[in-house]
Short mmCIF file of C-alpha atoms in Angstrom, two decimals:
data_model
loop_
_atom_site.label_atom_id
_atom_site.label_comp_id
_atom_site.label_asym_id
_atom_site.label_seq_id
_atom_site.Cartn_x
_atom_site.Cartn_y
_atom_site.Cartn_z
CA MET A 1 -66.78 -11.49 27.68
CA ASP A 2 -64.61 -11.62 24.60
CA LEU A 3 -63.10 -8.26 23.75
CA THR A 4 -60.63 -7.97 20.91
CA THR A 5 -58.41 -4.88 21.11
CA ALA A 6 -55.13 -4.01 19.48
CA VAL A 7 -53.77 0.46 17.83
CA SER A 8 -43.36 28.04 -7.95
CA ALA A 9 -42.37 31.54 -8.35
CA PRO A 10 -45.21 34.13 -8.58
CA SER A 11 -46.28 35.23 -12.07
CA GLU A 12 -45.43 38.77 -13.27
CA ALA A 13 -48.10 41.34 -12.45
CA PRO A 14 -49.94 42.95 -15.42
CA SER A 15 -49.14 46.54 -16.44
CA GLU A 16 -52.59 47.74 -15.33
CA ALA A 17 -53.40 48.34 -11.71
CA PRO A 18 -53.38 44.87 -10.18
CA SER A 19 -56.56 43.43 -8.81
CA GLU A 20 -56.65 40.40 -6.59
CA ALA A 21 -58.92 37.66 -7.89
CA PRO A 22 -61.20 36.19 -5.26
CA SER A 23 -60.18 32.76 -4.14
CA GLU A 24 -62.42 29.88 -5.09
CA ALA A 25 -64.76 28.81 -2.31
CA PRO A 26 -63.88 25.37 -1.02
CA SER A 27 -66.19 22.51 -1.75
CA ASP A 28 -68.30 21.09 1.04
CA ALA A 29 -66.03 18.05 1.22
CA ALA A 30 -62.88 20.18 1.36
CA SER A 31 -64.38 22.47 3.97
CA SER A 32 -65.46 19.49 6.05
CA ALA A 33 -62.04 17.87 5.86
CA SER A 34 -60.11 21.03 6.67
CA SER A 35 -62.38 22.21 9.45
CA GLY A 36 -62.16 19.03 11.49
CA ALA A 37 -65.91 18.64 11.34
CA PRO A 38 -67.29 15.55 13.08
CA LEU A 39 -67.16 12.35 11.06
CA LYS A 40 -70.44 11.13 9.64
CA VAL A 41 -70.57 7.49 10.77
CA ALA A 42 -73.14 5.08 9.37
CA VAL A 43 -73.89 2.36 11.94
CA ILE A 44 -75.19 -0.70 10.09
CA LEU A 45 -77.36 -3.18 11.97
CA GLY A 46 -76.69 -6.36 10.05
CA SER A 47 -79.46 -8.78 11.04
CA ASN A 48 -83.15 -8.85 10.15
CA ARG A 49 -83.97 -12.16 11.81
CA GLU A 50 -87.18 -12.31 13.85
CA GLY A 51 -86.40 -12.07 17.56
CA ARG A 52 -82.93 -10.67 16.81
CA PHE A 53 -80.71 -9.39 19.62
CA GLY A 54 -79.13 -6.75 17.38
CA PRO A 55 -81.29 -3.79 18.48
CA VAL A 56 -80.07 -4.25 22.07
CA VAL A 57 -76.44 -4.06 20.94
CA ALA A 58 -77.22 -1.16 18.59
CA SER A 59 -78.91 0.85 21.32
CA TRP A 60 -75.94 0.38 23.63
CA PHE A 61 -73.42 1.27 20.94
CA LEU A 62 -75.27 4.37 19.74
CA GLY A 63 -75.38 5.53 23.34
CA ARG A 64 -71.61 5.16 23.64
CA ALA A 65 -71.01 6.86 20.28
CA ALA A 66 -73.23 9.80 21.28
CA GLY A 67 -70.69 10.68 23.94
CA HIS A 68 -67.83 10.91 21.46
CA PRO A 69 -67.32 14.55 20.39
CA ASP A 70 -65.82 13.78 16.97
CA ILE A 71 -68.58 11.73 15.33
CA GLU A 72 -72.20 11.95 14.26
CA THR A 73 -74.03 8.66 13.80
CA GLU A 74 -76.87 7.47 11.61
CA LEU A 75 -78.39 4.01 12.01
CA ILE A 76 -78.98 1.93 8.90
CA ASP A 77 -81.00 -1.21 9.68
CA VAL A 78 -80.92 -3.96 7.05
CA ALA A 79 -84.44 -4.88 8.09
CA GLU A 80 -85.56 -1.52 6.68
CA THR A 81 -83.70 -1.89 3.37
CA GLU A 82 -85.39 -5.11 2.25
CA PRO A 83 -86.53 -5.95 -0.32
CA PRO A 84 -83.75 -4.39 -2.42
CA ALA A 85 -86.21 -3.06 -5.00
CA THR A 86 -87.60 -0.59 -2.47
CA GLY A 87 -84.62 -0.09 -0.18
CA ALA A 88 -81.59 0.19 -2.46
CA ALA A 89 -82.26 3.67 -3.80
CA LEU A 90 -82.89 5.02 -0.33
CA VAL A 91 -79.80 3.63 1.37
CA ALA A 92 -77.23 4.46 -1.33
CA PRO A 93 -77.03 8.21 -0.62
CA ARG A 94 -76.86 7.52 3.11
CA LEU A 95 -73.84 5.29 2.59
CA ALA A 96 -72.28 7.74 0.14
CA ARG A 97 -72.35 10.67 2.53
CA ALA A 98 -70.83 8.66 5.38
CA ASP A 99 -67.15 9.19 6.19
CA ALA A 100 -66.90 5.88 8.05
CA PHE A 101 -68.90 2.80 9.01
CA VAL A 102 -69.51 0.61 12.03
CA VAL A 103 -71.01 -2.79 11.23
CA LEU A 104 -72.95 -4.55 13.99
CA THR A 105 -73.10 -8.23 13.15
CA PRO A 106 -74.13 -11.50 14.76
CA GLU A 107 -72.58 -14.79 13.75
CA TYR A 108 -74.83 -17.20 11.88
CA ASN A 109 -73.37 -20.57 10.93
CA HIS A 110 -69.74 -19.48 11.24
CA SER A 111 -70.29 -16.26 9.24
CA TYR A 112 -72.41 -13.12 8.94
CA PRO A 113 -76.07 -12.74 7.86
CA ALA A 114 -77.17 -12.93 4.24
CA PRO A 115 -79.09 -9.61 4.34
CA LEU A 116 -75.88 -7.86 5.37
CA LYS A 117 -74.01 -9.39 2.43
CA ASN A 118 -76.85 -8.33 0.16
CA LEU A 119 -76.64 -4.74 1.38
CA ILE A 120 -72.86 -4.67 0.97
CA ASP A 121 -72.89 -6.19 -2.51
CA ARG A 122 -75.52 -3.78 -3.85
CA HIS A 123 -73.02 -0.93 -3.49
CA PHE A 124 -69.41 -0.33 -4.45
CA ALA A 125 -68.13 3.25 -4.66
CA GLU A 126 -69.93 4.12 -1.42
CA TRP A 127 -67.46 1.97 0.56
CA GLN A 128 -64.24 2.95 -1.19
CA ALA A 129 -61.36 4.52 0.76
CA LYS A 130 -63.37 4.67 3.99
CA PRO A 131 -62.77 2.93 7.33
CA VAL A 132 -65.01 0.18 8.70
CA ALA A 133 -65.16 -0.90 12.34
CA PHE A 134 -66.99 -3.90 13.79
CA VAL A 135 -69.12 -4.70 16.81
CA SER A 136 -70.00 -8.39 16.93
CA TYR A 137 -72.07 -10.66 19.11
CA GLY A 138 -72.94 -14.33 19.25
CA GLY A 139 -72.28 -17.51 21.19
CA ILE A 140 -68.93 -18.66 22.45
CA SER A 141 -67.04 -17.02 19.56
CA GLY A 142 -68.59 -13.61 20.13
CA GLY A 143 -69.21 -13.19 16.40
CA LEU A 144 -65.50 -12.86 15.63
CA ARG A 145 -65.62 -15.40 12.81
CA ALA A 146 -68.24 -13.24 11.11
CA VAL A 147 -65.94 -10.23 11.48
CA GLU A 148 -63.00 -12.05 9.90
CA HIS A 149 -65.14 -12.88 6.86
CA LEU A 150 -66.33 -9.28 6.63
CA ARG A 151 -62.74 -8.01 6.64
CA GLN A 152 -62.10 -9.94 3.41
CA VAL A 153 -65.25 -8.58 1.79
CA PHE A 154 -64.48 -4.96 2.65
CA ALA A 155 -60.87 -5.32 1.51
CA GLU A 156 -62.23 -6.31 -1.91
CA LEU A 157 -64.33 -3.12 -1.85
CA HIS A 158 -61.24 -0.95 -1.20
CA ALA A 159 -62.32 -0.14 2.35
CA VAL A 160 -59.99 -0.12 5.38
CA SER A 161 -61.02 -2.27 8.33
CA ILE A 162 -60.17 -1.13 11.86
CA ARG A 163 -58.01 -3.61 13.78
CA ASP A 164 -59.71 -3.34 17.18
CA THR A 165 -63.24 -4.63 17.62
CA VAL A 166 -65.86 -4.96 20.34
CA SER A 167 -67.34 -8.44 20.70
CA PHE A 168 -69.87 -10.04 23.02
CA HIS A 169 -69.79 -13.80 23.54
CA ASN A 170 -72.99 -15.36 24.88
CA ALA A 171 -74.38 -11.88 24.37
CA GLY A 172 -77.83 -12.47 25.80
CA ALA A 173 -76.41 -13.10 29.25
CA LEU A 174 -74.27 -9.95 29.26
CA PHE A 175 -77.10 -7.39 29.23
CA ASP A 176 -79.80 -6.77 31.83
CA ASP A 177 -83.52 -6.46 31.08
CA LEU A 178 -83.07 -2.78 30.19
CA GLY A 179 -80.36 -3.50 27.61
CA VAL A 180 -77.51 -2.25 29.79
CA PRO A 181 -74.28 -4.28 29.99
CA LYS A 182 -73.88 -5.95 33.36
CA ASP A 183 -70.14 -5.23 33.29
CA PRO A 184 -69.91 -1.90 31.43
CA ALA A 185 -66.30 -0.96 32.20
CA GLN A 186 -64.68 -3.37 29.76
CA VAL A 187 -67.05 -2.88 26.85
CA ASP A 188 -67.18 0.89 27.28
CA GLY A 189 -63.38 1.04 27.24
CA ALA A 190 -63.18 -1.20 24.18
CA ALA A 191 -65.78 0.92 22.37
CA LYS A 192 -63.88 4.13 23.12
CA LYS A 193 -60.62 2.68 21.86
CA MET A 194 -62.25 1.45 18.67
CA LEU A 195 -64.00 4.77 18.05
CA ASP A 196 -60.78 6.71 18.62
CA GLN A 197 -59.11 4.58 15.95
CA LEU A 198 -62.08 5.01 13.63
CA VAL A 199 -61.85 8.80 14.01
CA TRP A 200 -58.12 8.77 13.20
CA TRP A 201 -58.61 6.72 10.05
CA GLY A 202 -61.80 8.53 9.13
CA ARG A 203 -60.17 11.95 9.23
CA ALA A 204 -57.06 10.79 7.40
CA LEU A 205 -59.01 9.13 4.61
CA ARG A 206 -61.54 11.98 4.34
CA GLU A 207 -58.71 14.44 3.82
CA ALA A 208 -56.99 12.11 1.35
CA ARG A 209 -60.19 11.69 -0.70
CA THR A 210 -60.61 15.47 -0.77
CA ARG A 211 -57.06 16.10 -1.97
CA HIS A 212 -56.88 13.13 -4.33
CA PRO A 213 -60.21 11.54 -5.33
CA TYR A 214 -59.92 7.78 -5.09
CA GLY A 215 -59.91 5.93 -8.40
CA GLY A 216 -59.94 2.30 -7.27
#
């Protein structure tokens, strides 16, 4: 199993009897950032190939994420966003309301799937100033070459990629018939570490966007 891990003075009162003006109610974004509300994390399943292994990995990951108290997940499956003419308008608001992303990607021909690139390229502002983490799977490389290509793409979109990843090499042999990892300790620990980092970056960037809207 291939696991990659890293880490002013007040104004003068008027002559009349003073009255205190009500403070402006915070916006939803400001309230969310200041209250420490759970991060909204969009988990993107990046393959639509027939017979794909991605749903097995997605099911495992969503189960691990459900146990993390600081995040709420929503699955976005590229297979449900194609063709773009019908899927683009539906997925854009889901990406926009996310505070952070986790991309689940296989490795096809030394890189990541075309439908995933299509989904990424159809949007721009939705990715900006938000963190992106990766869970990859594949053959001997564990999908890590796909992840390295995705880091370059998301950097161009002004997103911040998380250093630590979870990767499965020869993924099909690592899960039992019920989709449970045969050696859960390592992958569960790697997932927790990655999610902890995603929460740190997600909160920091959510607060920063609230205080100073990003103008990239």
